[in-house]
Coordinates of C-alpha atoms and ligand atoms in Angstrom, one line a residue:
M1 CA 207.4 246.9 89.2
C2 CA 208.8 247.5 92.7
G3 CA 211.9 245.6 93.8
I4 CA 212.3 243.8 97.1
V5 CA 215.5 242.7 98.8
G6 CA 216.2 241.1 102.1
Y7 CA 219.3 240.0 103.9
V8 CA 220.2 238.1 107.0
G9 CA 223.7 236.9 107.8
T10 CA 227.1 238.3 108.9
R11 CA 227.7 241.0 106.3
D12 CA 226.7 244.7 106.7
A13 CA 223.0 244.5 105.8
G14 CA 222.9 248.1 104.5
D15 CA 225.6 247.3 101.9
V16 CA 223.9 244.2 100.7
L17 CA 220.5 245.8 100.5
V18 CA 221.7 249.0 98.7
K19 CA 223.7 246.9 96.2
G20 CA 220.7 244.7 95.6
L21 CA 218.3 247.7 95.2
K22 CA 220.6 249.2 92.6
R23 CA 220.4 245.9 90.7
L24 CA 216.6 246.0 91.0
E25 CA 216.2 249.7 90.3
Y26 CA 215.0 248.9 86.8
R27 CA 211.8 247.5 88.4
G28 CA 210.9 250.9 89.8
Y29 CA 212.8 253.9 90.7
D30 CA 210.7 256.6 92.2
S31 CA 211.7 256.0 95.8
A32 CA 213.8 253.6 97.9
G33 CA 214.1 252.5 101.5
V34 CA 215.4 250.0 103.9
A35 CA 214.6 248.8 107.5
I36 CA 217.6 247.4 109.4
L37 CA 217.3 245.6 112.8
N38 CA 220.0 246.4 115.2
G39 CA 218.4 246.3 118.6
E40 CA 216.0 248.9 117.2
M41 CA 214.1 249.3 114.0
S42 CA 216.2 251.7 111.9
V43 CA 214.4 252.9 108.8
Q44 CA 215.9 255.1 106.1
K45 CA 213.7 255.9 103.1
G46 CA 212.8 258.6 100.7
K47 CA 211.8 259.8 97.2
G48 CA 214.4 259.4 94.5
K49 CA 217.1 257.0 93.5
V50 CA 218.9 254.3 95.5
I51 CA 222.0 256.5 95.4
N52 CA 220.3 259.0 97.7
L53 CA 219.4 256.2 100.1
E54 CA 223.0 255.0 100.0
K55 CA 224.2 258.5 101.0
S56 CA 221.8 258.9 103.8
L57 CA 222.5 255.4 105.2
A58 CA 226.2 256.2 105.2
A59 CA 225.6 259.6 106.8
N60 CA 223.5 258.1 109.6
E61 CA 225.8 255.2 110.1
I62 CA 223.0 252.7 110.2
K63 CA 224.5 249.2 110.8
G64 CA 223.1 245.8 111.3
H65 CA 223.1 242.2 109.9
I66 CA 219.5 241.8 109.0
G67 CA 217.2 244.0 107.0
I68 CA 214.7 244.5 104.1
G69 CA 214.7 247.0 101.3
H70 CA 212.5 248.3 98.5
T71 CA 212.6 250.3 95.3
R72 CA 209.2 251.6 94.4
W73 CA 207.1 252.1 91.3
A74 CA 204.1 254.0 92.7
T75 CA 200.6 252.6 92.5
H76 CA 198.8 254.1 95.5
G77 CA 200.0 257.5 96.5
E78 CA 202.4 259.8 94.8
P79 CA 206.1 259.1 95.0
N80 CA 207.3 261.0 98.2
D81 CA 209.2 260.3 101.4
V82 CA 206.1 259.2 103.4
N83 CA 204.8 256.8 100.7
S84 CA 208.2 255.1 100.3
H85 CA 208.6 251.6 101.7
P86 CA 209.3 250.1 104.3
H87 CA 206.0 250.9 106.1
L88 CA 205.8 250.5 109.8
S89 CA 203.1 249.3 112.2
E90 CA 201.6 251.7 114.8
S91 CA 204.3 250.7 117.4
G92 CA 207.1 250.9 114.9
R93 CA 208.2 247.4 115.7
I94 CA 207.1 245.7 112.5
A95 CA 208.3 246.8 109.0
V96 CA 206.9 245.7 105.7
V97 CA 208.0 246.0 102.0
H98 CA 205.5 245.1 99.4
N99 CA 205.2 244.7 95.6
G100 CA 201.6 244.4 94.3
I101 CA 198.2 245.9 95.0
I102 CA 195.9 245.3 97.9
E103 CA 192.4 245.8 96.4
N104 CA 190.4 245.9 99.6
Y105 CA 192.8 248.3 101.4
N106 CA 190.1 251.0 101.8
S107 CA 187.8 248.8 103.8
L108 CA 190.6 247.4 105.9
K109 CA 192.0 250.8 106.5
R110 CA 188.6 252.1 107.7
K111 CA 188.3 249.2 110.2
L112 CA 191.8 249.7 111.5
T113 CA 191.3 253.5 111.8
E114 CA 188.1 252.8 113.8
N115 CA 190.2 250.7 116.1
G116 CA 192.4 253.7 116.8
R117 CA 195.3 253.1 114.4
T118 CA 196.8 256.1 112.7
F119 CA 198.0 256.0 109.1
H120 CA 200.7 258.2 107.7
S121 CA 200.9 257.3 104.0
Q122 CA 198.4 256.9 101.2
T123 CA 199.7 253.5 100.3
D124 CA 197.9 250.2 100.4
T125 CA 201.0 248.6 102.0
E126 CA 200.7 250.4 105.3
I127 CA 197.5 248.5 106.2
I128 CA 199.5 245.2 106.0
A129 CA 201.9 246.3 108.8
Q130 CA 199.0 247.6 110.8
L131 CA 196.8 244.6 110.4
I132 CA 199.6 242.1 111.2
E133 CA 200.2 244.1 114.4
E134 CA 196.5 244.3 115.3
I135 CA 196.2 240.5 115.0
Y136 CA 199.6 239.8 116.7
T137 CA 199.1 242.0 119.7
G138 CA 195.4 241.1 119.9
S139 CA 196.0 237.7 121.6
D140 CA 198.8 236.1 123.6
K141 CA 198.2 232.8 121.8
I142 CA 199.0 234.0 118.3
T143 CA 202.6 233.8 117.0
F144 CA 203.9 236.4 114.6
E145 CA 203.9 233.8 111.8
Q146 CA 200.2 233.1 112.5
A147 CA 199.4 236.8 112.5
I148 CA 201.0 237.1 109.1
Q149 CA 198.9 234.1 107.8
L150 CA 195.7 235.5 109.2
T151 CA 196.4 238.9 107.7
L152 CA 197.1 237.3 104.3
K153 CA 193.7 235.6 104.4
Q154 CA 192.0 239.0 104.8
I155 CA 193.8 240.6 102.0
V156 CA 192.4 240.7 98.5
G157 CA 195.0 241.4 95.8
T158 CA 198.5 240.6 94.9
Y159 CA 201.7 240.7 97.0
G160 CA 205.3 239.9 97.2
L161 CA 206.1 240.7 100.9
A162 CA 209.1 240.9 103.2
I163 CA 208.5 241.6 106.8
V164 CA 210.7 242.0 109.9
N165 CA 209.7 242.3 113.6
L166 CA 211.7 243.5 116.5
D167 CA 210.3 240.6 118.6
T168 CA 212.0 238.1 116.3
P169 CA 215.1 240.0 115.4
D170 CA 216.9 237.2 113.5
K171 CA 214.1 236.3 111.1
I172 CA 212.7 237.6 107.8
Y173 CA 209.2 236.6 106.8
I174 CA 208.3 236.5 103.1
A175 CA 205.1 235.7 101.2
R176 CA 204.0 235.6 97.7
K177 CA 200.8 235.9 95.7
G178 CA 201.2 237.3 92.2
S179 CA 204.5 239.1 92.6
P180 CA 207.8 237.1 92.3
L181 CA 210.1 236.4 95.2
L182 CA 213.0 234.1 95.5
L183 CA 215.3 233.1 98.3
G184 CA 219.1 232.8 97.8
I185 CA 220.9 230.3 100.0
G186 CA 224.4 231.2 101.2
E187 CA 226.7 229.9 103.9
N188 CA 225.4 231.2 107.1
E189 CA 223.5 233.9 105.2
M190 CA 220.3 234.2 103.2
F191 CA 219.2 236.6 100.5
I192 CA 215.7 237.5 99.4
A193 CA 214.9 239.3 96.1
S194 CA 212.3 239.9 93.5
D195 CA 214.6 238.4 90.9
A196 CA 218.0 236.8 90.8
S197 CA 220.1 239.9 89.9
P198 CA 220.8 241.0 93.5
I199 CA 221.6 237.4 94.6
V200 CA 223.9 236.2 91.8
E201 CA 227.1 237.6 93.2
Y202 CA 226.7 235.8 96.5
T203 CA 225.2 232.4 95.7
N204 CA 223.8 230.4 92.8
K205 CA 221.4 228.3 94.9
V206 CA 217.9 229.6 94.9
V207 CA 214.4 228.6 95.9
Y208 CA 211.4 230.1 94.0
L209 CA 208.4 230.9 96.1
D210 CA 205.0 230.1 94.4
D211 CA 201.7 231.8 94.8
G212 CA 200.1 231.1 98.2
E213 CA 203.4 230.3 99.8
M214 CA 205.4 232.0 102.6
A215 CA 208.8 231.4 104.2
V216 CA 210.5 232.1 107.5
V217 CA 214.1 232.7 107.0
D218 CA 217.1 233.1 109.3
A219 CA 220.8 233.1 108.6
N220 CA 221.1 229.3 108.7
S221 CA 217.8 227.9 107.7
Y222 CA 214.5 228.5 105.9
E223 CA 211.1 227.0 106.2
V224 CA 208.6 227.2 103.4
K225 CA 204.9 226.6 103.9
T226 CA 201.6 227.5 102.4
I227 CA 199.8 230.4 104.0
D228 CA 197.5 227.7 105.4
D229 CA 200.5 226.4 107.4
V230 CA 201.2 223.3 105.4
A231 CA 205.0 222.6 105.3
L232 CA 206.5 222.3 101.9
T233 CA 209.8 220.8 100.5
K234 CA 211.0 223.1 97.7
E235 CA 213.4 222.3 95.0
V236 CA 216.7 224.2 95.2
H237 CA 217.6 225.5 91.7
E238 CA 221.0 226.5 90.4
L239 CA 221.2 230.0 88.8
A240 CA 222.8 230.0 85.4
I241 CA 223.4 233.8 85.0
S242 CA 226.8 235.4 85.7
L243 CA 227.7 238.7 87.3
D244 CA 229.2 240.0 84.1
A245 CA 225.8 239.6 82.4
I246 CA 224.2 242.2 84.8
E247 CA 227.0 244.8 84.6
K248 CA 227.5 247.5 82.0
A249 CA 230.9 246.3 80.7
G250 CA 232.1 249.8 79.9
Y251 CA 229.0 250.9 78.0
P252 CA 227.4 254.2 79.3
H253 CA 224.0 252.5 79.5
F254 CA 222.6 249.0 79.8
M255 CA 220.5 249.7 76.7
L256 CA 223.5 250.4 74.5
K257 CA 225.3 247.3 75.8
E258 CA 222.2 245.2 75.1
I259 CA 221.8 246.6 71.6
F260 CA 225.4 245.7 70.9
E261 CA 225.1 242.3 72.5
Q262 CA 222.6 241.2 69.9
P263 CA 224.9 239.3 67.5
R264 CA 225.8 237.2 70.5
S265 CA 222.3 236.9 72.1
I266 CA 220.9 235.8 68.7
A267 CA 223.6 233.3 68.3
D268 CA 223.0 232.0 71.9
C269 CA 219.3 231.7 71.1
L270 CA 220.1 229.6 68.0
R271 CA 222.9 227.5 69.5
G272 CA 222.2 223.8 69.6
R273 CA 218.8 224.3 68.0
I274 CA 219.4 224.6 64.3
N275 CA 221.4 222.2 62.2
E276 CA 222.4 223.7 58.8
K277 CA 223.7 220.4 57.4
N278 CA 220.6 218.3 58.0
G279 CA 218.1 221.2 57.7
T280 CA 216.6 220.4 61.1
I281 CA 215.5 222.3 64.1
Q282 CA 215.4 221.0 67.6
L283 CA 213.4 222.7 70.3
G284 CA 213.7 220.5 73.3
G285 CA 211.2 222.6 75.4
I286 CA 208.3 221.9 73.0
A287 CA 209.3 218.5 71.6
E288 CA 206.7 216.6 73.6
V289 CA 203.9 218.8 72.5
M290 CA 204.8 219.0 68.8
D291 CA 201.9 216.7 67.8
D292 CA 199.5 219.0 69.5
L293 CA 201.0 222.0 67.8
V294 CA 200.9 220.3 64.4
N295 CA 197.2 219.5 65.0
A296 CA 196.3 222.9 66.5
K297 CA 193.3 224.6 64.9
R298 CA 195.0 228.0 65.6
I299 CA 197.5 229.7 67.8
V300 CA 196.5 232.6 69.9
I301 CA 199.4 234.8 70.9
A302 CA 199.1 237.0 74.0
A303 CA 201.6 239.4 75.3
C304 CA 202.2 243.1 76.2
G305 CA 204.5 245.9 75.0
T306 CA 207.5 244.9 73.0
S307 CA 206.6 241.2 73.4
W308 CA 203.3 241.9 71.7
H309 CA 205.2 243.3 68.8
S310 CA 207.3 240.2 68.5
G311 CA 204.0 238.3 68.6
L312 CA 202.8 240.3 65.6
V313 CA 205.9 239.2 63.7
G314 CA 205.1 235.7 64.9
E315 CA 201.7 235.9 63.2
Y316 CA 203.3 236.6 59.8
L317 CA 205.8 233.8 60.4
F318 CA 203.3 231.1 61.5
E319 CA 200.9 231.9 58.8
H320 CA 203.5 232.0 56.0
L321 CA 205.8 229.2 57.0
A322 CA 203.5 226.8 58.9
K323 CA 200.1 227.7 57.5
T324 CA 198.6 227.8 61.0
P325 CA 196.1 230.6 61.6
V326 CA 197.2 233.0 64.3
E327 CA 195.5 235.7 66.3
V328 CA 197.6 238.2 68.4
E329 CA 196.0 239.6 71.4
Y330 CA 196.9 242.3 74.0
A331 CA 197.0 240.1 77.1
S332 CA 195.1 242.7 79.0
E333 CA 192.3 242.7 76.6
F334 CA 192.1 239.0 76.2
R335 CA 191.6 238.3 79.8
Y336 CA 188.6 240.6 80.3
R337 CA 186.7 239.5 77.2
D338 CA 184.8 236.3 77.1
P339 CA 187.5 234.8 74.9
L340 CA 186.6 232.0 72.6
I341 CA 189.4 229.6 73.2
G342 CA 189.5 225.9 74.3
E343 CA 190.6 222.4 73.5
G344 CA 192.5 222.2 70.2
D345 CA 193.7 225.8 70.5
V346 CA 197.2 226.7 71.5
M347 CA 197.8 229.8 73.5
L348 CA 201.4 231.1 73.1
V349 CA 202.4 233.7 75.7
I350 CA 205.5 235.8 75.1
S351 CA 207.2 237.6 78.0
Q352 CA 210.8 238.7 78.6
S353 CA 210.4 238.8 82.4
G354 CA 207.9 236.0 82.6
E355 CA 206.2 238.0 85.3
T356 CA 203.9 240.4 83.5
A357 CA 200.6 240.3 85.4
D358 CA 198.3 240.6 82.4
T359 CA 200.2 238.0 80.4
L360 CA 200.1 235.6 83.3
A361 CA 196.4 236.2 83.7
A362 CA 195.8 235.5 80.0
L363 CA 197.7 232.3 80.3
R364 CA 195.7 231.2 83.3
E365 CA 192.4 232.1 81.5
A366 CA 193.3 230.1 78.4
K367 CA 194.5 227.1 80.5
A368 CA 191.3 227.1 82.5
R369 CA 189.3 227.0 79.2
G370 CA 191.2 223.9 78.1
A371 CA 193.8 225.3 75.7
M372 CA 197.3 224.1 75.6
V373 CA 199.6 226.9 76.9
L374 CA 203.1 227.5 75.6
G375 CA 205.5 230.2 76.5
I376 CA 208.5 232.1 75.2
C377 CA 210.3 233.6 78.1
N378 CA 213.7 235.0 78.8
V379 CA 213.9 234.7 82.6
V380 CA 214.4 231.1 83.6
G381 CA 212.4 230.2 86.7
S382 CA 209.9 233.0 86.1
T383 CA 206.3 232.4 86.9
I384 CA 205.1 232.2 83.3
S385 CA 207.8 229.8 82.4
R386 CA 206.7 227.6 85.3
E387 CA 203.0 227.8 84.6
T388 CA 203.0 227.0 80.9
D389 CA 202.6 223.4 79.6
A390 CA 205.8 223.7 77.6
G391 CA 207.9 226.4 76.1
V392 CA 211.2 227.8 74.7
F393 CA 213.6 230.1 76.5
T394 CA 215.1 232.9 74.5
H395 CA 218.5 232.7 76.3
A396 CA 219.2 236.4 75.6
G397 CA 220.7 236.9 79.0
P398 CA 219.5 239.4 81.6
E399 CA 218.0 242.5 80.1
I400 CA 218.3 245.5 82.4
G401 CA 217.5 248.5 80.2
V402 CA 213.8 249.1 80.7
A403 CA 213.3 249.5 76.9
S404 CA 213.5 246.0 75.5
T405 CA 216.0 245.4 72.7
K406 CA 217.9 242.1 72.7
A407 CA 214.8 240.3 74.2
F408 CA 212.8 241.4 71.2
T409 CA 215.2 240.0 68.7
A410 CA 215.6 236.8 70.7
Q411 CA 211.8 236.4 70.8
V412 CA 211.6 236.8 67.1
V413 CA 214.3 234.2 66.6
V414 CA 212.4 231.7 68.8
L415 CA 209.2 232.4 66.9
T416 CA 211.0 231.9 63.6
M417 CA 212.4 228.6 64.7
M418 CA 209.0 227.5 66.0
A419 CA 207.3 228.5 62.7
L420 CA 210.0 226.8 60.6
K421 CA 209.8 223.6 62.7
L422 CA 206.0 223.6 62.5
G423 CA 206.2 224.2 58.7
I424 CA 208.6 221.3 58.3
E425 CA 206.5 219.0 60.5
K426 CA 203.4 219.9 58.6
G427 CA 205.1 219.2 55.3
H428 CA 204.9 222.8 54.0
I429 CA 208.6 223.2 54.0
N430 CA 210.7 220.5 52.2
K431 CA 214.2 219.4 53.1
K432 CA 215.9 221.7 50.5
Q433 CA 213.9 224.7 51.6
A434 CA 214.5 223.9 55.2
K435 CA 218.3 223.9 54.6
E436 CA 218.0 227.3 52.8
Y437 CA 216.0 228.9 55.6
I438 CA 218.3 227.5 58.3
R439 CA 221.5 228.6 56.4
E440 CA 220.1 232.1 56.2
L441 CA 219.0 232.1 59.8
A442 CA 222.4 231.1 60.9
A443 CA 223.9 234.1 59.1
I444 CA 221.7 236.6 61.0
P445 CA 224.1 237.2 63.9
D446 CA 226.9 238.3 61.5
K447 CA 224.5 240.5 59.6
V448 CA 223.4 242.2 62.8
D449 CA 227.0 242.7 63.7
Q450 CA 227.6 244.3 60.2
I451 CA 224.6 246.7 60.8
L452 CA 225.9 247.7 64.2
K453 CA 229.3 248.4 62.9
G454 CA 228.0 250.2 59.8
C455 CA 225.2 252.4 61.1
D456 CA 226.3 253.5 64.5
D457 CA 227.8 256.8 63.1
V458 CA 224.9 257.6 60.7
T459 CA 222.3 257.0 63.4
Q460 CA 224.2 259.5 65.6
D461 CA 224.2 262.1 62.9
M462 CA 220.5 261.5 62.3
A463 CA 219.8 261.7 66.0
K464 CA 221.5 265.1 66.2
L465 CA 219.3 266.5 63.5
F466 CA 216.0 265.1 64.9
T467 CA 216.7 265.5 68.6
Y468 CA 214.0 268.1 69.0
A469 CA 211.4 266.8 66.6
P470 CA 208.1 266.8 68.4
N471 CA 206.7 263.9 66.5
F472 CA 207.8 260.9 64.5
L473 CA 205.9 258.6 62.1
Y474 CA 207.1 255.0 61.5
L475 CA 205.8 253.1 58.4
G476 CA 206.3 249.5 57.5
R477 CA 204.5 246.8 55.5
S478 CA 204.2 243.0 56.0
Y479 CA 206.9 241.7 58.4
N480 CA 208.1 245.2 58.9
F481 CA 204.8 246.7 60.1
P482 CA 205.4 245.3 63.6
V483 CA 208.9 246.7 63.4
A484 CA 207.4 250.2 62.7
L485 CA 205.4 249.8 65.9
E486 CA 208.4 248.7 67.8
G487 CA 210.6 251.6 66.4
A488 CA 207.9 254.1 67.5
L489 CA 207.5 252.5 70.9
K490 CA 211.3 252.6 71.5
L491 CA 211.4 256.3 70.7
K492 CA 208.4 257.1 72.9
E493 CA 209.6 255.1 75.8
I494 CA 213.0 256.6 76.2
S495 CA 213.0 260.0 74.5
Y496 CA 209.4 261.0 75.3
I497 CA 208.8 262.1 71.7
H498 CA 205.4 261.3 70.5
A499 CA 205.7 258.6 67.8
E500 CA 203.3 256.5 65.9
G501 CA 203.8 253.3 64.0
Y502 CA 201.5 252.5 61.1
P503 CA 201.1 250.0 58.3
A504 CA 202.4 252.2 55.4
A505 CA 199.2 252.0 53.4
E506 CA 197.1 252.9 56.3
M507 CA 198.8 256.3 56.5
K508 CA 196.4 257.6 53.9
H509 CA 193.5 257.1 56.3
G510 CA 194.6 259.7 58.9
P511 CA 198.3 260.2 59.7
I512 CA 198.9 261.8 56.4
A513 CA 197.1 264.8 57.7
L514 CA 200.1 265.3 60.1
I515 CA 202.8 265.4 57.5
D516 CA 204.6 268.6 56.8
E517 CA 208.2 269.8 56.6
M518 CA 208.5 269.2 60.4
M519 CA 207.6 265.6 60.4
P520 CA 210.3 262.9 60.3
V521 CA 208.9 259.7 58.7
V522 CA 210.9 256.5 59.2
V523 CA 210.1 254.1 56.5
I524 CA 211.1 250.5 56.7
A525 CA 211.4 249.5 53.0
A526 CA 213.2 246.2 53.4
T527 CA 210.6 243.6 52.6
D528 CA 211.2 242.7 49.0
H529 CA 207.6 241.7 48.1
T530 CA 206.1 245.0 49.2
N531 CA 208.9 247.4 48.2
D532 CA 207.2 248.8 45.1
K533 CA 204.2 249.7 47.2
M534 CA 206.5 251.2 49.8
V535 CA 208.1 253.4 47.2
S536 CA 204.6 254.9 46.4
N537 CA 204.0 255.6 50.1
I538 CA 207.4 257.4 50.3
E539 CA 206.4 259.5 47.3
E540 CA 203.2 260.4 49.1
V541 CA 205.1 261.6 52.1
K542 CA 207.6 263.5 50.0
A543 CA 204.8 265.2 48.1
R544 CA 203.8 266.7 51.5
K545 CA 207.4 267.7 52.4
G546 CA 207.8 265.0 55.0
R547 CA 211.4 264.1 55.9
I548 CA 212.3 260.6 54.9
I549 CA 214.6 258.3 56.9
S550 CA 214.7 254.9 55.3
I551 CA 215.8 251.5 56.4
M552 CA 216.3 249.7 53.1
N553 CA 217.9 246.7 51.4
S554 CA 221.4 247.6 50.1
E555 CA 221.3 248.6 46.5
N556 CA 217.8 249.9 46.6
S557 CA 218.7 253.2 44.8
E558 CA 215.1 254.2 44.3
V559 CA 214.4 254.4 48.0
K560 CA 217.8 255.9 48.6
D561 CA 217.2 258.7 46.2
L562 CA 213.9 259.6 47.8
S563 CA 215.4 259.7 51.3
E564 CA 217.1 262.4 53.3
F565 CA 218.9 259.7 55.3
S566 CA 219.0 256.0 54.5
I567 CA 220.5 253.0 56.3
S568 CA 221.0 249.9 54.2
I569 CA 220.9 246.5 55.7
P570 CA 222.3 243.3 54.3
S571 CA 219.8 241.4 52.2
T572 CA 218.0 238.4 53.8
K573 CA 214.7 236.5 53.3
D574 CA 211.7 238.8 54.0
C575 CA 210.6 236.7 56.9
F576 CA 214.0 237.3 58.7
S577 CA 214.0 241.0 57.9
P578 CA 212.7 242.3 61.3
L579 CA 215.8 240.9 63.0
L580 CA 217.8 243.3 60.9
T581 CA 215.6 246.3 60.4
V582 CA 214.9 246.8 64.1
I583 CA 218.6 247.4 64.9
P584 CA 219.0 250.9 63.4
L585 CA 215.7 251.9 65.0
Q586 CA 216.9 250.9 68.5
L587 CA 220.1 252.9 67.9
L588 CA 218.2 255.9 66.6
S589 CA 216.0 256.1 69.7
Y590 CA 218.9 255.6 72.0
Y591 CA 221.0 258.4 70.6
I592 CA 218.0 260.8 70.4
A593 CA 217.2 260.0 74.1
V594 CA 220.9 260.6 75.1
N595 CA 220.9 263.9 73.2
R596 CA 217.7 265.0 75.0
G597 CA 219.4 264.2 78.4
C598 CA 216.8 261.5 79.2
N599 CA 217.5 258.7 81.6
V600 CA 217.8 255.9 79.0
D601 CA 217.9 252.9 81.2
Q602 CA 215.2 254.1 83.6
P603 CA 212.7 256.2 81.6
R604 CA 210.1 258.2 83.6
N605 CA 207.0 256.4 84.7
L606 CA 208.0 253.0 83.2
A607 CA 209.1 249.8 84.8
K608 CA 210.8 246.7 83.4
S609 CA 208.5 244.1 84.9
V610 CA 204.9 245.1 85.2
T611 CA 203.4 242.9 87.9
V612 CA 200.3 244.9 88.4
E613 CA 197.2 245.0 86.1
Ligands
G6P701 C1 207.0 246.7 80.3 C2 208.4 246.9 79.7 C3 208.4 246.6 78.2 C4 207.9 245.2 78.0 C5 206.5 245.0 78.6 C6 206.2 243.5 78.6 O1 206.1 247.7 79.7 O2 208.8 248.2 80.0 O3 209.8 246.7 77.8 O4 207.9 244.9 76.6 O5 206.5 245.4 80.0 O6 207.0 242.8 79.4 P1 207.4 241.3 79.3 O7 208.4 241.0 80.4 O8 206.1 240.5 79.5 O9 208.0 241.0 78.0

């Protein structure tokens, strides 16, 4: 949700900012802009992609060594030139970029308007620039930094902010509450960004800002403090990601690259954690809380989007392998109920980005009520990973495509390892069984590779045939019910085709009314213990002339004969099946979206990291 960059140093600021904004574009892409200080405040901004901004910057020859930039995902005010960031104060001397939502902006705007200030945009951000200026120019005794602090105290809501002022032309001011910001430390230069991707090519030394903190940054130094002006000494972290990991490596889209990376990302997730020979699992991040986990009354999983789907797979895994009761909650619903959670419960939050606002709020709510809070995150250093009591990283590498693929499989792998570990610790899985499970889990990367090599062509053929289908239905049972949801979500997200995922048996209670010869029905018939039932459901669809696409275990001739298209996956244990069945569904959505001419990596209206409620 909105990306922020900042630069101060000796390079051309426009170049660094534009490059950084391109890397952050997955966070929001309806408009982009920069403010560069070069004796004056040069602002270039407008609706559309960063590439447009790049062209206009070059055409107008805007140069300078310090500046801030923004790529927007609209919350207040439609995406247009005026609503694009940066926003300026009345005098035009102060520029602000903002990620988040100012909840009391209406009342603040009213007051500022009464004081004679004119607003140009419909955004909540503009009031920040205006209010800072109002306070700053209101008294000789107030420094710019103090004016920012006083402004932040009047603001209700969330923000990641970067601010520049012509009066202090060598400094960038940043502040954070609820929206991520980090500072990259270079040699005689500093970088600011919403996540590490714009920084990684320049430096691997970073400082993460926490909520309620601000920093004053120039080319050679930075000072971090609370917004109440208490100086802080922050730890300098080393980034582990590489530049290769955030580039397309010859693939036409990040999404396709990320789909094909899965044999490696799953192997990376397993590496050093499973021991086939001994039948043991080691999860360093939760070792210290293992006793609490063993004694937990139940696990409540909270997440959003694709991560919620992996949470649903987790429910099947924990209940089957570890005999621990699980509830899976939409994080956004959990937080606004009066949730019954407390001591003895474990809250497990799952988030690729580690920044999703609703998931973070659910985590805080559970923590405040006394539950132990664990996390499964992909982004190291993210807010969720820092606020949980313990957790496991997925190590899938940066995921740039907005539709999640390799993060999903890595989350499921972590959940599988956690459930197995818990099952072993609780005595529900003996040594022999543990070895078998682990041997099979270790074989998953090769099986994913096999699927990718074997089904790429057939999914392309299927995609050609169904490119203009107006609707899709996805059906699955047991472990593959969440995969049906995930398959439908992938298609919706990137191809804008209406798709529904259902537990196969539930089809009879409504969706069956939709089935006719126009309706493609994707059935995931690869869970051995429910396959007979699945065959009956397929027959029900066929009887109504629905068009069957099946994902099935190899050698399931019954399902194959009933299907117009079928993709067979290598056999595995039922509980590992989602790791395989989801792969063809990711490819199918990808190729349909490409055929429809959709922007696969940046689907309309979506954002990768949703940092607003
Ligand atoms: C957004 C993304 C989804 C993602 C969801 C949760 O909607 O577009 O791909 O699944 O947020 O994100 P998280 O980072 O918490 O997993």
